[in-house]
PDB file of C-alpha atoms in Angstrom:
ATOM      1  CA  MET A  17      -8.891 -11.775  -9.256  1.00  0.00           C
ATOM      2  CA  LYS A  18      -8.246  -9.812 -12.262  1.00  0.00           C
ATOM      3  CA  ILE A  19      -6.189  -6.306 -12.154  1.00  0.00           C
ATOM      4  CA  ILE A  20      -6.772  -3.977 -14.448  1.00  0.00           C
ATOM      5  CA  GLU A  21      -4.374  -0.316 -15.047  1.00  0.00           C
ATOM      6  CA  GLN A  22      -6.369   2.355 -14.603  1.00  0.00           C
ATOM      7  CA  ARG A  23      -5.743   5.859 -16.090  1.00  0.00           C
ATOM      8  CA  LEU A  24      -7.669   8.947 -15.098  1.00  0.00           C
ATOM      9  CA  PRO A  25      -8.083  11.999 -17.517  1.00  0.00           C
ATOM     10  CA  GLN A  26      -5.559  15.189 -16.591  1.00  0.00           C
ATOM     11  CA  ASP A  27      -6.012  18.467 -17.709  1.00  0.00           C
ATOM     12  CA  TYR A  28      -3.256  19.693 -20.286  1.00  0.00           C
ATOM     13  CA  ASP A  29      -2.725  22.989 -18.283  1.00  0.00           C
ATOM     14  CA  LYS A  30      -2.528  21.340 -14.752  1.00  0.00           C
ATOM     15  CA  SER A  31       0.294  19.441 -13.853  1.00  0.00           C
ATOM     16  CA  PHE A  32      -1.730  16.633 -11.169  1.00  0.00           C
ATOM     17  CA  ILE A  33      -5.365  15.642 -10.612  1.00  0.00           C
ATOM     18  CA  VAL A  34      -7.552  16.615  -7.881  1.00  0.00           C
ATOM     19  CA  PHE A  35     -11.546  15.298  -8.314  1.00  0.00           C
ATOM     20  CA  GLN A  36     -14.034  14.586  -6.343  1.00  0.00           C
ATOM     21  CA  GLU A  37     -16.014  10.958  -6.507  1.00  0.00           C
ATOM     22  CA  ARG A  38     -19.584  11.400  -6.081  1.00  0.00           C
ATOM     23  CA  GLY A  39     -22.111   8.116  -5.858  1.00  0.00           C
ATOM     24  CA  GLN A  40     -20.670   4.494  -6.018  1.00  0.00           C
ATOM     25  CA  PHE A  41     -17.258   5.930  -5.891  1.00  0.00           C
ATOM     26  CA  PHE A  42     -13.724   4.084  -6.836  1.00  0.00           C
ATOM     27  CA  PRO A  43     -14.572   1.443  -9.487  1.00  0.00           C
ATOM     28  CA  TYR A  44     -15.281  -2.008  -8.156  1.00  0.00           C
ATOM     29  CA  GLN A  45     -12.266  -3.379  -9.794  1.00  0.00           C
ATOM     30  CA  TRP A  46      -8.756  -4.384  -7.874  1.00  0.00           C
ATOM     31  CA  HIS A  47      -6.871  -2.191 -10.177  1.00  0.00           C
ATOM     32  CA  TYR A  48      -3.992   0.226 -10.123  1.00  0.00           C
ATOM     33  CA  HIS A  49      -2.160   3.078 -11.925  1.00  0.00           C
ATOM     34  CA  PRO A  50       0.943   4.647 -12.156  1.00  0.00           C
ATOM     35  CA  GLU A  51       0.036   7.432 -10.341  1.00  0.00           C
ATOM     36  CA  TYR A  52       0.426   8.185  -6.315  1.00  0.00           C
ATOM     37  CA  GLU A  53      -2.770   8.624  -4.865  1.00  0.00           C
ATOM     38  CA  LEU A  54      -4.061  10.308  -1.839  1.00  0.00           C
ATOM     39  CA  VAL A  55      -7.278   9.245  -1.165  1.00  0.00           C
ATOM     40  CA  LEU A  56      -9.993  11.006   1.576  1.00  0.00           C
ATOM     41  CA  VAL A  57     -13.658   9.498   2.011  1.00  0.00           C
ATOM     42  CA  THR A  58     -16.397  12.270   3.001  1.00  0.00           C
ATOM     43  CA  GLN A  59     -18.696   9.942   2.856  1.00  0.00           C
ATOM     44  CA  SER A  60     -19.495   6.494   3.034  1.00  0.00           C
ATOM     45  CA  THR A  61     -18.121   2.950   5.257  1.00  0.00           C
ATOM     46  CA  GLY A  62     -17.099   0.233   3.302  1.00  0.00           C
ATOM     47  CA  ARG A  63     -14.319  -2.070   2.817  1.00  0.00           C
ATOM     48  CA  ARG A  64     -11.205  -1.255   1.315  1.00  0.00           C
ATOM     49  CA  MET A  65      -8.034  -3.743  -0.129  1.00  0.00           C
ATOM     50  CA  VAL A  66      -4.877  -1.878  -0.294  1.00  0.00           C
ATOM     51  CA  GLY A  67      -2.200  -4.466  -1.550  1.00  0.00           C
ATOM     52  CA  ASP A  68      -2.429  -7.608   0.409  1.00  0.00           C
ATOM     53  CA  HIS A  69      -4.145  -5.733   3.395  1.00  0.00           C
ATOM     54  CA  ILE A  70      -7.745  -5.912   3.981  1.00  0.00           C
ATOM     55  CA  GLY A  71      -9.437  -2.962   6.298  1.00  0.00           C
ATOM     56  CA  TYR A  72     -12.806  -1.092   6.857  1.00  0.00           C
ATOM     57  CA  PHE A  73     -13.439   2.560   5.767  1.00  0.00           C
ATOM     58  CA  ASP A  74     -15.218   5.175   7.643  1.00  0.00           C
ATOM     59  CA  LYS A  75     -15.526   8.982   6.930  1.00  0.00           C
ATOM     60  CA  GLY A  76     -12.982  10.742   7.500  1.00  0.00           C
ATOM     61  CA  ASP A  77     -10.681   7.434   6.049  1.00  0.00           C
ATOM     62  CA  LEU A  78      -7.214   8.807   4.502  1.00  0.00           C
ATOM     63  CA  VAL A  79      -4.873   6.545   2.775  1.00  0.00           C
ATOM     64  CA  PHE A  80      -1.571   7.569   0.597  1.00  0.00           C
ATOM     65  CA  MET A  81      -0.537   5.148  -2.159  1.00  0.00           C
ATOM     66  CA  GLY A  82       2.363   4.499  -4.176  1.00  0.00           C
ATOM     67  CA  PRO A  83       2.506   3.814  -8.177  1.00  0.00           C
ATOM     68  CA  CYS A  84       1.282   0.699  -8.854  1.00  0.00           C
ATOM     69  CA  LEU A  85      -0.085  -0.274  -5.668  1.00  0.00           C
ATOM     70  CA  PRO A  86      -3.127  -2.749  -6.133  1.00  0.00           C
ATOM     71  CA  HIS A  87      -6.267  -1.492  -4.363  1.00  0.00           C
ATOM     72  CA  VAL A  88      -9.934  -1.161  -4.121  1.00  0.00           C
ATOM     73  CA  TRP A  89     -12.728   0.689  -2.300  1.00  0.00           C
ATOM     74  CA  VAL A  90     -16.345  -0.995  -2.217  1.00  0.00           C
ATOM     75  CA  ASN A  91     -19.147   0.477  -0.419  1.00  0.00           C
ATOM     76  CA  ASP A  92     -21.172  -1.180   1.997  1.00  0.00           C
ATOM     77  CA  ALA A  93     -24.607  -1.980   0.862  1.00  0.00           C
ATOM     78  CA  ARG A  94     -26.376   0.582   2.047  1.00  0.00           C
ATOM     79  CA  TYR A  95     -24.632   3.272   0.105  1.00  0.00           C
ATOM     80  CA  MET A  96     -25.137   0.812  -3.220  1.00  0.00           C
ATOM     81  CA  ASN A  97     -28.591   0.209  -2.853  1.00  0.00           C
ATOM     82  CA  GLY A  98     -29.693   3.767  -1.755  1.00  0.00           C
ATOM     83  CA  ARG A  99     -30.548   3.332   1.598  1.00  0.00           C
ATOM     84  CA  ALA A 100     -28.167   5.209   3.202  1.00  0.00           C
ATOM     85  CA  GLY A 101     -29.696   8.308   3.093  1.00  0.00           C
ATOM     86  CA  GLN A 102     -26.900  10.219   1.776  1.00  0.00           C
ATOM     87  CA  ILE A 103     -24.372   9.705  -1.181  1.00  0.00           C
ATOM     88  CA  ALA A 104     -20.955   8.506  -0.832  1.00  0.00           C
ATOM     89  CA  ASN A 105     -18.149  11.241  -1.432  1.00  0.00           C
ATOM     90  CA  ALA A 106     -14.917  10.889  -1.822  1.00  0.00           C
ATOM     91  CA  ILE A 107     -11.638  13.451  -2.564  1.00  0.00           C
ATOM     92  CA  VAL A 108      -8.685  11.932  -5.033  1.00  0.00           C
ATOM     93  CA  ILE A 109      -5.465  13.404  -5.655  1.00  0.00           C
ATOM     94  CA  GLN A 110      -3.270  11.664  -7.936  1.00  0.00           C
ATOM     95  CA  PHE A 111       0.296  12.847  -9.492  1.00  0.00           C
ATOM     96  CA  LYS A 112       2.877  11.322 -11.673  1.00  0.00           C
ATOM     97  CA  PRO A 113       6.553  10.455  -9.988  1.00  0.00           C
ATOM     98  CA  ASP A 114       7.945  13.164 -12.279  1.00  0.00           C
ATOM     99  CA  PHE A 115       5.081  15.961 -12.010  1.00  0.00           C
ATOM    100  CA  LEU A 116       7.594  18.535 -11.149  1.00  0.00           C
ATOM    101  CA  GLY A 117      10.349  16.990 -13.390  1.00  0.00           C
ATOM    102  CA  ASP A 118      12.600  14.279 -12.974  1.00  0.00           C
ATOM    103  CA  LYS A 119      15.378  15.945 -11.283  1.00  0.00           C
ATOM    104  CA  PHE A 120      12.964  17.848  -8.381  1.00  0.00           C
ATOM    105  CA  LEU A 121      12.868  14.967  -5.980  1.00  0.00           C
ATOM    106  CA  LEU A 122      16.504  15.345  -6.067  1.00  0.00           C
ATOM    107  CA  ILE A 123      17.255  18.153  -4.491  1.00  0.00           C
ATOM    108  CA  PRO A 124      18.177  18.272  -0.807  1.00  0.00           C
ATOM    109  CA  GLU A 125      15.261  19.850   0.678  1.00  0.00           C
ATOM    110  CA  MET A 126      12.987  17.135  -1.025  1.00  0.00           C
ATOM    111  CA  GLU A 127      14.910  14.068   1.217  1.00  0.00           C
ATOM    112  CA  ARG A 128      12.192  13.814   3.542  1.00  0.00           C
ATOM    113  CA  VAL A 129       9.499  13.862   1.135  1.00  0.00           C
ATOM    114  CA  ARG A 130      11.629  10.697  -1.329  1.00  0.00           C
ATOM    115  CA  TYR A 131      11.905   8.913   2.134  1.00  0.00           C
ATOM    116  CA  LEU A 132       8.087   8.905   2.239  1.00  0.00           C
ATOM    117  CA  LEU A 133       7.327   8.345  -1.232  1.00  0.00           C
ATOM    118  CA  GLY A 134       8.959   5.105  -0.924  1.00  0.00           C
ATOM    119  CA  LEU A 135       7.234   3.916   2.666  1.00  0.00           C
ATOM    120  CA  SER A 136       3.400   4.906   0.310  1.00  0.00           C
ATOM    121  CA  SER A 137       4.806   1.761  -1.876  1.00  0.00           C
ATOM    122  CA  ARG A 138       2.755  -0.257   0.888  1.00  0.00           C
ATOM    123  CA  GLY A 139      -0.039   2.459   1.616  1.00  0.00           C
ATOM    124  CA  LEU A 140      -0.164   4.765   4.461  1.00  0.00           C
ATOM    125  CA  HIS A 141      -3.502   5.097   6.570  1.00  0.00           C
ATOM    126  CA  ILE A 142      -3.279   8.492   7.925  1.00  0.00           C
ATOM    127  CA  HIS A 143      -4.918   9.397  11.194  1.00  0.00           C
ATOM    128  CA  GLY A 144      -4.707  11.463  14.464  1.00  0.00           C
ATOM    129  CA  ASN A 145      -4.072  15.469  13.608  1.00  0.00           C
ATOM    130  CA  ALA A 146      -2.306  14.964  10.563  1.00  0.00           C
ATOM    131  CA  ARG A 147      -5.408  13.291   8.938  1.00  0.00           C
ATOM    132  CA  ASP A 148      -7.618  16.304  10.550  1.00  0.00           C
ATOM    133  CA  LYS A 149      -5.196  18.743   8.673  1.00  0.00           C
ATOM    134  CA  ILE A 150      -4.780  17.199   5.363  1.00  0.00           C
ATOM    135  CA  ALA A 151      -8.457  16.598   5.190  1.00  0.00           C
ATOM    136  CA  LEU A 152      -9.229  20.540   5.490  1.00  0.00           C
ATOM    137  CA  LEU A 153      -6.295  20.722   3.217  1.00  0.00           C
ATOM    138  CA  MET A 154      -8.114  18.393   0.515  1.00  0.00           C
ATOM    139  CA  GLY A 155     -11.706  20.181   0.721  1.00  0.00           C
ATOM    140  CA  GLN A 156      -9.866  23.660   0.082  1.00  0.00           C
ATOM    141  CA  MET A 157      -7.959  22.330  -3.397  1.00  0.00           C
ATOM    142  CA  LEU A 158     -11.275  21.784  -4.716  1.00  0.00           C
ATOM    143  CA  GLU A 159     -12.173  25.177  -5.174  1.00  0.00           C
ATOM    144  CA  MET A 160      -8.126  26.001  -6.439  1.00  0.00           C
ATOM    145  CA  ASN A 161      -6.115  26.609  -9.366  1.00  0.00           C
ATOM    146  CA  GLY A 162      -2.679  27.016 -10.439  1.00  0.00           C
ATOM    147  CA  ILE A 163       0.330  28.087  -8.087  1.00  0.00           C
ATOM    148  CA  GLN A 164      -2.242  28.086  -4.883  1.00  0.00           C
ATOM    149  CA  ARG A 165      -3.113  24.340  -6.038  1.00  0.00           C
ATOM    150  CA  LEU A 166       0.221  23.284  -6.134  1.00  0.00           C
ATOM    151  CA  ALA A 167       1.291  25.067  -2.864  1.00  0.00           C
ATOM    152  CA  THR A 168      -1.432  23.506  -0.890  1.00  0.00           C
ATOM    153  CA  LEU A 169       0.186  19.962  -1.816  1.00  0.00           C
ATOM    154  CA  PHE A 170       3.019  21.189  -0.985  1.00  0.00           C
ATOM    155  CA  SER A 171       1.593  21.804   2.419  1.00  0.00           C
ATOM    156  CA  ILE A 172       0.086  18.351   2.477  1.00  0.00           C
ATOM    157  CA  PHE A 173       3.827  17.039   1.828  1.00  0.00           C
ATOM    158  CA  ASP A 174       5.328  19.113   4.621  1.00  0.00           C
ATOM    159  CA  THR A 175       2.447  17.640   6.842  1.00  0.00           C
ATOM    160  CA  LEU A 176       2.997  13.911   6.220  1.00  0.00           C
ATOM    161  CA  VAL A 177       6.681  14.082   6.670  1.00  0.00           C
ATOM    162  CA  ARG A 178       6.703  15.646   9.980  1.00  0.00           C
ATOM    163  CA  THR A 179       3.703  13.643  11.235  1.00  0.00           C
ATOM    164  CA  SER A 180       4.364  10.007  12.993  1.00  0.00           C
ATOM    165  CA  ASP A 181       0.383   9.603  12.872  1.00  0.00           C
ATOM    166  CA  TYR A 182       0.595   6.808  10.232  1.00  0.00           C
ATOM    167  CA  GLU A 183       0.254   2.841   9.595  1.00  0.00           C
ATOM    168  CA  MET A 184       1.667   0.870   6.786  1.00  0.00           C
ATOM    169  CA  LEU A 185      -1.010  -1.412   4.978  1.00  0.00           C
ATOM    170  CA  SER A 186       0.370  -3.852   2.763  1.00  0.00           C
ATOM    171  CA  SER A 187       3.139  -5.829   4.175  1.00  0.00           C
ATOM    172  CA  PRO A 188       6.940  -5.627   2.585  1.00  0.00           C
ATOM    173  CA  GLY A 189       6.214  -8.831   0.522  1.00  0.00           C
ATOM    174  CA  TYR A 190       3.637  -7.743  -1.463  1.00  0.00           C
ATOM    175  CA  ILE A 191       5.266  -5.246  -3.491  1.00  0.00           C
ATOM    176  CA  GLN A 192       8.319  -6.075  -5.773  1.00  0.00           C
ATOM    177  CA  HIS A 193      10.946  -3.318  -5.145  1.00  0.00           C
ATOM    178  CA  THR A 194      11.692  -1.438  -1.974  1.00  0.00           C
ATOM    179  CA  ARG A 195      12.716   2.245  -2.002  1.00  0.00           C
ATOM    180  CA  LEU A 196      13.499   3.142   1.253  1.00  0.00           C
ATOM    181  CA  ASP A 197      17.039   4.992   1.447  1.00  0.00           C
ATOM    182  CA  TYR A 198      18.151   2.517   3.961  1.00  0.00           C
ATOM    183  CA  SER A 199      21.733   1.988   4.254  1.00  0.00           C
ATOM    184  CA  ASN A 200      23.955   0.077   1.351  1.00  0.00           C
ATOM    185  CA  ARG A 201      23.956  -2.564   4.173  1.00  0.00           C
ATOM    186  CA  ILE A 202      20.439  -3.219   4.781  1.00  0.00           C
ATOM    187  CA  ASP A 203      19.353  -2.694   0.870  1.00  0.00           C
ATOM    188  CA  ARG A 204      21.515  -5.436   0.810  1.00  0.00           C
ATOM    189  CA  VAL A 205      19.884  -7.586   2.859  1.00  0.00           C
ATOM    190  CA  THR A 206      16.593  -6.821   2.030  1.00  0.00           C
ATOM    191  CA  GLU A 207      17.457  -7.168  -2.012  1.00  0.00           C
ATOM    192  CA  HIS A 208      18.557 -10.932  -1.247  1.00  0.00           C
ATOM    193  CA  ILE A 209      15.384 -11.542   0.900  1.00  0.00           C
ATOM    194  CA  MET A 210      13.301 -10.215  -1.897  1.00  0.00           C
ATOM    195  CA  ARG A 211      15.181 -12.142  -4.793  1.00  0.00           C
ATOM    196  CA  ASN A 212      15.466 -15.758  -2.583  1.00  0.00           C
ATOM    197  CA  PHE A 213      12.193 -15.528  -0.472  1.00  0.00           C
ATOM    198  CA  ASP A 214      11.042 -18.398  -2.055  1.00  0.00           C
ATOM    199  CA  ARG A 215      13.502 -20.985  -1.168  1.00  0.00           C
ATOM    200  CA  GLU A 216      15.240 -21.374   2.263  1.00  0.00           C
ATOM    201  CA  ILE A 217      17.651 -18.822   3.278  1.00  0.00           C
ATOM    202  CA  THR A 218      19.918 -19.735   6.540  1.00  0.00           C
ATOM    203  CA  LEU A 219      21.007 -17.658   8.562  1.00  0.00           C
ATOM    204  CA  LYS A 220      24.226 -18.055   8.368  1.00  0.00           C
ATOM    205  CA  GLU A 221      23.428 -17.111   4.702  1.00  0.00           C
ATOM    206  CA  ILE A 222      21.848 -13.759   5.180  1.00  0.00           C
ATOM    207  CA  ALA A 223      24.142 -12.494   7.959  1.00  0.00           C
ATOM    208  CA  SER A 224      26.959 -13.371   5.237  1.00  0.00           C
ATOM    209  CA  VAL A 225      25.182 -11.449   2.949  1.00  0.00           C
ATOM    210  CA  ALA A 226      25.623  -8.349   5.692  1.00  0.00           C
ATOM    211  CA  GLY A 227      28.866  -8.922   6.512  1.00  0.00           C
ATOM    212  CA  MET A 228      28.538  -9.471   9.957  1.00  0.00           C
ATOM    213  CA  ALA A 229      28.280 -12.898  12.566  1.00  0.00           C
ATOM    214  CA  VAL A 230      25.429 -14.341  13.040  1.00  0.00           C
ATOM    215  CA  ALA A 231      24.338 -12.908  16.555  1.00  0.00           C
ATOM    216  CA  THR A 232      25.451  -9.601  15.622  1.00  0.00           C
ATOM    217  CA  PHE A 233      23.302  -9.747  12.332  1.00  0.00           C
ATOM    218  CA  CYS A 234      20.320 -10.870  14.508  1.00  0.00           C
ATOM    219  CA  ILE A 235      20.502  -7.693  17.110  1.00  0.00           C
ATOM    220  CA  PHE A 236      21.196  -5.581  13.888  1.00  0.00           C
ATOM    221  CA  PHE A 237      17.834  -6.886  12.325  1.00  0.00           C
ATOM    222  CA  LYS A 238      15.912  -7.008  14.963  1.00  0.00           C
ATOM    223  CA  GLU A 239      17.008  -3.253  15.336  1.00  0.00           C
ATOM    224  CA  HIS A 240      16.312  -2.268  11.849  1.00  0.00           C
ATOM    225  CA  TYR A 241      13.171  -4.363  11.327  1.00  0.00           C
ATOM    226  CA  ARG A 242      11.765  -4.066  14.399  1.00  0.00           C
ATOM    227  CA  MET A 243      11.140  -7.784  14.015  1.00  0.00           C
ATOM    228  CA  THR A 244      13.317 -11.119  13.988  1.00  0.00           C
ATOM    229  CA  PHE A 245      14.483 -12.130  10.359  1.00  0.00           C
ATOM    230  CA  VAL A 246      12.227 -15.495  10.321  1.00  0.00           C
ATOM    231  CA  GLU A 247       9.131 -13.232  11.185  1.00  0.00           C
ATOM    232  CA  TYR A 248       9.692 -11.147   8.269  1.00  0.00           C
ATOM    233  CA  ILE A 249      10.754 -13.491   5.986  1.00  0.00           C
ATOM    234  CA  ASN A 250       7.510 -15.068   6.861  1.00  0.00           C
ATOM    235  CA  THR A 251       5.710 -11.752   6.548  1.00  0.00           C
ATOM    236  CA  ILE A 252       7.679 -11.394   3.064  1.00  0.00           C
ATOM    237  CA  ARG A 253       5.921 -14.945   1.925  1.00  0.00           C
ATOM    238  CA  ILE A 254       2.751 -14.393   3.579  1.00  0.00           C
ATOM    239  CA  GLY A 255       2.156 -11.473   1.735  1.00  0.00           C
ATOM    240  CA  TYR A 256       3.386 -12.767  -1.817  1.00  0.00           C
ATOM    241  CA  ALA A 257       1.267 -15.520  -0.946  1.00  0.00           C
ATOM    242  CA  CYS A 258      -1.693 -13.403  -1.223  1.00  0.00           C
ATOM    243  CA  LYS A 259      -0.230 -11.810  -4.155  1.00  0.00           C
ATOM    244  CA  LEU A 260      -0.870 -15.291  -5.440  1.00  0.00           C
ATOM    245  CA  LEU A 261      -4.295 -15.941  -4.105  1.00  0.00           C
ATOM    246  CA  ALA A 262      -5.368 -12.603  -5.746  1.00  0.00           C
ATOM    247  CA  GLU A 263      -4.082 -12.492  -8.990  1.00  0.00           C
ATOM    248  CA  SER A 264      -4.142 -16.157  -9.810  1.00  0.00           C
ATOM    249  CA  SER A 265      -5.900 -19.520  -9.931  1.00  0.00           C
ATOM    250  CA  LEU A 266      -3.293 -21.918  -8.737  1.00  0.00           C
ATOM    251  CA  ASN A 267      -4.744 -23.700  -5.769  1.00  0.00           C
ATOM    252  CA  ILE A 268      -3.879 -23.603  -2.051  1.00  0.00           C
ATOM    253  CA  MET A 269      -0.631 -26.043  -1.807  1.00  0.00           C
ATOM    254  CA  GLU A 270       0.630 -24.587  -4.954  1.00  0.00           C
ATOM    255  CA  VAL A 271       0.583 -20.939  -3.352  1.00  0.00           C
ATOM    256  CA  ALA A 272       1.735 -22.868  -0.254  1.00  0.00           C
ATOM    257  CA  TYR A 273       4.946 -24.396  -2.304  1.00  0.00           C
ATOM    258  CA  ARG A 274       5.421 -20.737  -4.373  1.00  0.00           C
ATOM    259  CA  SER A 275       6.027 -18.433  -1.635  1.00  0.00           C
ATOM    260  CA  GLY A 276       8.629 -20.722   0.003  1.00  0.00           C
ATOM    261  CA  PHE A 277       6.761 -23.031   2.492  1.00  0.00           C
ATOM    262  CA  ASN A 278       7.704 -26.692   1.903  1.00  0.00           C
ATOM    263  CA  ASN A 279       4.543 -27.611   4.123  1.00  0.00           C
ATOM    264  CA  LEU A 280       0.984 -26.828   3.998  1.00  0.00           C
ATOM    265  CA  GLY A 281       0.171 -27.172   7.661  1.00  0.00           C
ATOM    266  CA  ASN A 282       3.209 -24.542   8.772  1.00  0.00           C
ATOM    267  CA  PHE A 283       1.604 -22.423   5.537  1.00  0.00           C
ATOM    268  CA  ASN A 284      -1.938 -22.543   6.840  1.00  0.00           C
ATOM    269  CA  LYS A 285      -0.554 -21.626  10.963  1.00  0.00           C
ATOM    270  CA  ARG A 286       1.624 -18.860   9.620  1.00  0.00           C
ATOM    271  CA  PHE A 287      -0.947 -17.618   7.177  1.00  0.00           C
ATOM    272  CA  ARG A 288      -3.578 -17.337   9.759  1.00  0.00           C
ATOM    273  CA  SER A 289      -1.118 -15.490  12.773  1.00  0.00           C
ATOM    274  CA  VAL A 290      -0.355 -12.671   9.967  1.00  0.00           C
ATOM    275  CA  LYS A 291      -3.954 -11.831   8.327  1.00  0.00           C
ATOM    276  CA  ARG A 292      -6.206 -13.620  10.672  1.00  0.00           C
ATOM    277  CA  MET A 293      -7.802 -15.877   8.621  1.00  0.00           C
ATOM    278  CA  THR A 294      -7.141 -19.269   6.167  1.00  0.00           C
ATOM    279  CA  PRO A 295      -6.060 -18.838   2.812  1.00  0.00           C
ATOM    280  CA  THR A 296      -9.314 -19.910   1.390  1.00  0.00           C
ATOM    281  CA  GLU A 297     -10.934 -17.388   3.496  1.00  0.00           C
ATOM    282  CA  TYR A 298      -8.822 -14.463   2.274  1.00  0.00           C
ATOM    283  CA  ARG A 299      -9.128 -15.587  -1.315  1.00  0.00           C
ATOM    284  CA  LYS A 300     -13.081 -15.498  -0.531  1.00  0.00           C
ATOM    285  CA  GLN A 301     -12.753 -11.999   0.639  1.00  0.00           C
ATOM    286  CA  ILE A 302     -11.303 -10.875  -2.148  1.00  0.00           C
ATOM    287  CA  GLU A 303     -13.870 -12.395  -4.494  1.00  0.00           C
ATOM    288  CA  VAL A 304     -16.363 -10.394  -2.960  1.00  0.00           C
ATOM    289  CA  THR A 305     -17.853  -8.251  -6.012  1.00  0.00           C
ATOM    290  CA  PRO A 306     -20.273  -5.248  -6.510  1.00  0.00           C
ATOM    291  CA  LYS A 307     -23.428  -7.762  -7.138  1.00  0.00           C
ATOM    292  CA  THR A 308     -22.154  -9.986  -3.638  1.00  0.00           C
ATOM    293  CA  ALA A 309     -21.543  -6.950  -1.955  1.00  0.00           C
ATOM    294  CA  ALA A 310     -24.961  -5.182  -2.465  1.00  0.00           C
ATOM    295  CA  ALA A 311     -26.545  -8.699  -0.920  1.00  0.00           C
ATOM    296  CA  LEU A 312     -24.600  -8.577   2.084  1.00  0.00           C
TER     297      LEU A 312
END
């Protein structure tokens, strides 16, 4: 599936964008942009794709995404053909990484915000009380201007950094760079995995990168990544495979090989375990067009 880079117009006297989408909101095109984006669905149901994640949205759905993370929202057929009895509606906030200047995020008070922005590179689905509070603030922002609107955006940041009511959507293998502020040791391990996941990485090799014995490394890895090294690297490989399935016409065997799997049967097994569908089914899912969706 072809990915396009999308840009939205911004008022010259505003540092970030807040707007409301009505009707068949969101382009039915797999796309990305250099801005962070917070999307609140206020009316509609359908299917959303964020990176290699495929999920479903309903009224109140709230997702926060980092720059250049491919995504698309597709309304259910009843909203596309006018049979829903209501118009699809969403509120969207977009801001560039340097919208407050290239040094503002480096001040000590923004440390937790920097961490949050790093997490958003995989897409965050926000729920619970945090979602309710942010939804109220986003609705109010539509009628605001100037400093009031900026202050409300900071209130949203404050709510996000104080909550654990979210889940990361896209797998770590789908993104090209990790921005989480871990220790140097974890940075080295993560960078080594990201650079070499398409070949065999032994436990001895990766433990050496971390400067640990194999047994110690296994305990360390499980504590920090919440899964074993083998589970993690398979998740990354599947994430990269999803990227290839979405963005290229490579056959399944070639996708498996380029993702670090030397055995097609093992690739299919691992893919189904992570994505709950086969690679072929995944490719068919992401190739659904507005025309075919309307016919469902």
